[in-house]
Amino acid sequence: MPSVHFVRLMNERGMPGIDIFDPISLQYAAFISIPPVVLFLLFRKWLTPEVWLGTIRKG
């Protein structure tokens, strides 16, 4: 999830002066999480177990 990735990056880099629990930071993380969620909701009809298993077998 992008928001988790964002928080992890902020913690690892230890950027001074940036509070990851600041409302602006949390809003930014929520905003960058929207596209993957929307894509999932749009394509969930086609995300069947067969699709997942086919991807795993090919990978």
XYZ file of N, CA, C and O in Angstrom:
236
model
N 0.840 -1.175 0.000
C 0.000 0.000 0.000
C 0.884 1.236 0.000
O 1.851 1.308 0.754
N 0.551 2.192 -0.825
C 1.372 3.391 -0.905
C 1.474 4.156 0.408
O 2.525 4.704 0.716
N 0.406 4.194 1.196
C 0.472 4.956 2.442
C 1.445 4.315 3.426
O 2.187 5.014 4.116
N 1.475 2.995 3.466
C 2.420 2.299 4.342
C 3.845 2.541 3.851
O 4.755 2.772 4.640
N 4.020 2.508 2.543
C 5.332 2.770 1.952
C 5.795 4.190 2.301
O 6.958 4.408 2.642
N 4.887 5.146 2.232
C 5.195 6.533 2.562
C 5.661 6.661 4.014
O 6.689 7.285 4.290
N 4.928 6.051 4.918
C 5.283 6.131 6.338
C 6.629 5.459 6.585
O 7.470 5.969 7.316
N 6.853 4.309 5.943
C 8.122 3.602 6.124
C 9.296 4.433 5.621
O 10.338 4.523 6.271
N 9.130 5.064 4.473
C 10.196 5.910 3.948
C 10.495 7.077 4.871
O 11.656 7.432 5.092
N 9.449 7.679 5.389
C 9.644 8.809 6.296
C 10.368 8.371 7.565
O 11.213 9.090 8.077
N 10.050 7.188 8.075
C 10.707 6.694 9.276
C 12.156 6.314 9.012
O 13.037 6.570 9.829
N 12.431 5.696 7.863
C 13.790 5.255 7.550
C 14.726 6.429 7.309
O 15.875 6.415 7.724
N 14.245 7.410 6.632
C 15.099 8.547 6.290
C 15.261 9.516 7.458
O 16.185 10.309 7.464
N 14.346 9.451 8.392
C 14.452 10.325 9.555
C 14.500 11.784 9.170
O 15.345 12.529 9.646
N 13.628 12.193 8.281
C 13.644 13.563 7.787
C 13.307 14.522 8.923
O 12.219 14.456 9.490
N 14.230 15.395 9.263
C 13.990 16.323 10.373
C 12.896 17.336 10.030
O 12.791 17.795 8.905
N 12.079 17.628 10.996
C 11.045 18.629 10.819
C 9.778 18.112 10.166
O 8.840 18.864 9.977
N 9.739 16.840 9.810
C 8.539 16.289 9.193
C 7.921 15.296 10.166
O 8.532 14.304 10.530
N 6.727 15.600 10.586
C 5.990 14.723 11.486
C 5.060 13.856 10.638
O 4.168 14.373 9.966
N 5.279 12.545 10.653
C 4.478 11.671 9.798
C 3.036 11.576 10.271
O 2.179 11.140 9.527
N 2.758 11.973 11.485
C 1.393 11.939 11.982
C 0.727 13.301 11.902
O -0.361 13.501 12.436
N 1.370 14.234 11.201
C 0.775 15.524 10.929
C -0.416 15.310 9.986
O -0.330 14.497 9.065
N -1.523 16.007 10.198
C -2.691 15.792 9.332
C -2.400 15.974 7.841
O -2.950 15.255 7.014
N -1.525 16.884 7.495
C -1.196 17.095 6.079
C -0.487 15.861 5.519
O -0.780 15.420 4.403
N 0.441 15.299 6.282
C 1.152 14.094 5.838
C 0.191 12.926 5.679
O 0.275 12.165 4.714
N -0.738 12.778 6.602
C -1.706 11.689 6.525
C -2.667 11.885 5.359
O -3.036 10.919 4.681
N -3.046 13.133 5.091
C -3.911 13.404 3.944
C -3.186 13.102 2.643
O -3.778 12.555 1.710
N -1.919 13.441 2.582
C -1.124 13.144 1.385
C -1.042 11.632 1.170
O -1.234 11.143 0.056
N -0.781 10.898 2.228
C -0.692 9.444 2.121
C -2.032 8.846 1.688
O -2.072 7.937 0.859
N -3.120 9.376 2.224
C -4.448 8.890 1.825
C -4.722 9.222 0.363
O -5.276 8.410 -0.380
N -4.300 10.390 -0.063
C -4.518 10.814 -1.448
C -3.768 9.930 -2.436
O -4.313 9.542 -3.464
N -2.525 9.564 -2.115
C -1.773 8.717 -3.043
C -2.230 7.264 -2.988
O -1.862 6.476 -3.842
N -3.057 6.920 -2.000
C -3.607 5.565 -1.916
C -4.878 5.407 -2.734
O -5.310 4.276 -2.977
N -5.460 6.490 -3.167
C -6.736 6.427 -3.878
C -6.642 5.685 -5.218
O -7.469 4.804 -5.487
N -5.673 5.982 -6.103
C -5.654 5.302 -7.410
C -5.611 3.773 -7.339
O -6.389 3.122 -8.053
N -4.770 3.155 -6.497
C -4.801 1.690 -6.458
C -6.140 1.130 -5.974
O -6.600 0.107 -6.480
N -6.759 1.807 -5.031
C -8.049 1.336 -4.518
C -9.113 1.442 -5.606
O -9.913 0.523 -5.807
N -9.111 2.558 -6.343
C -10.080 2.741 -7.426
C -9.867 1.680 -8.502
O -10.829 1.082 -8.995
N -8.606 1.433 -8.872
C -8.334 0.410 -9.879
C -8.798 -0.965 -9.419
O -9.362 -1.734 -10.193
N -8.556 -1.275 -8.158
C -9.010 -2.560 -7.622
C -10.530 -2.676 -7.700
O -11.064 -3.696 -8.117
N -11.219 -1.605 -7.310
C -12.678 -1.647 -7.338
C -13.215 -1.763 -8.761
O -14.220 -2.434 -9.004
N -12.537 -1.124 -9.717
C -12.975 -1.197 -11.105
C -12.760 -2.581 -11.712
O -13.573 -3.057 -12.494
N -11.652 -3.222 -11.366
C -11.285 -4.480 -11.991
C -11.564 -5.714 -11.140
O -11.202 -6.819 -11.519
N -12.213 -5.549 -9.996
C -12.436 -6.704 -9.125
C -13.306 -7.768 -9.778
O -13.216 -8.944 -9.444
N -14.144 -7.352 -10.712
C -14.996 -8.316 -11.419
C -14.145 -9.336 -12.178
O -14.506 -10.504 -12.283
N -13.006 -8.894 -12.688
C -12.147 -9.761 -13.488
C -11.029 -10.406 -12.685
O -10.271 -11.197 -13.210
N -10.908 -10.047 -11.422
C -9.865 -10.627 -10.581
C -10.393 -11.889 -9.907
O -10.722 -11.909 -8.731
N -10.439 -12.935 -10.677
C -10.959 -14.212 -10.202
C -9.799 -15.079 -9.704
O -8.636 -14.788 -9.983
N -10.103 -16.143 -8.987
C -9.029 -17.045 -8.543
C -8.195 -17.588 -9.707
O -6.988 -17.792 -9.570
N -8.836 -17.778 -10.858
C -8.092 -18.283 -12.013
C -7.026 -17.292 -12.462
O -5.930 -17.673 -12.854
N -7.365 -16.025 -12.405
C -6.393 -14.981 -12.788
C -5.211 -15.004 -11.824
O -4.057 -14.965 -12.231
N -5.507 -15.065 -10.530
C -4.431 -15.053 -9.528
C -3.547 -16.305 -9.664
O -2.328 -16.201 -9.590
N -4.170 -17.461 -9.842
C -3.394 -18.689 -9.965
C -2.565 -18.699 -11.249
O -1.434 -19.168 -11.260
N -3.122 -18.175 -12.331
C -2.373 -18.097 -13.577
C -1.161 -17.204 -13.437
O -0.083 -17.500 -13.958
N -1.303 -16.116 -12.710
C -0.190 -15.194 -12.482
C 0.880 -15.870 -11.635
O 2.073 -15.740 -11.909
N 0.476 -16.603 -10.630
C 1.425 -17.277 -9.747
C 2.168 -18.366 -10.522
O 3.386 -18.510 -10.374
N 1.464 -19.123 -11.333
C 2.092 -20.196 -12.092
C 3.073 -19.687 -13.131
O 4.102 -20.308 -13.397
N 2.756 -18.555 -13.753
C 3.652 -17.983 -14.771
C 4.862 -17.334 -14.131
O 5.924 -17.275 -14.731
N 4.705 -16.790 -12.928
C 5.777 -16.046 -12.258
C 6.753 -16.956 -11.654
O 7.878 -17.017 -11.554
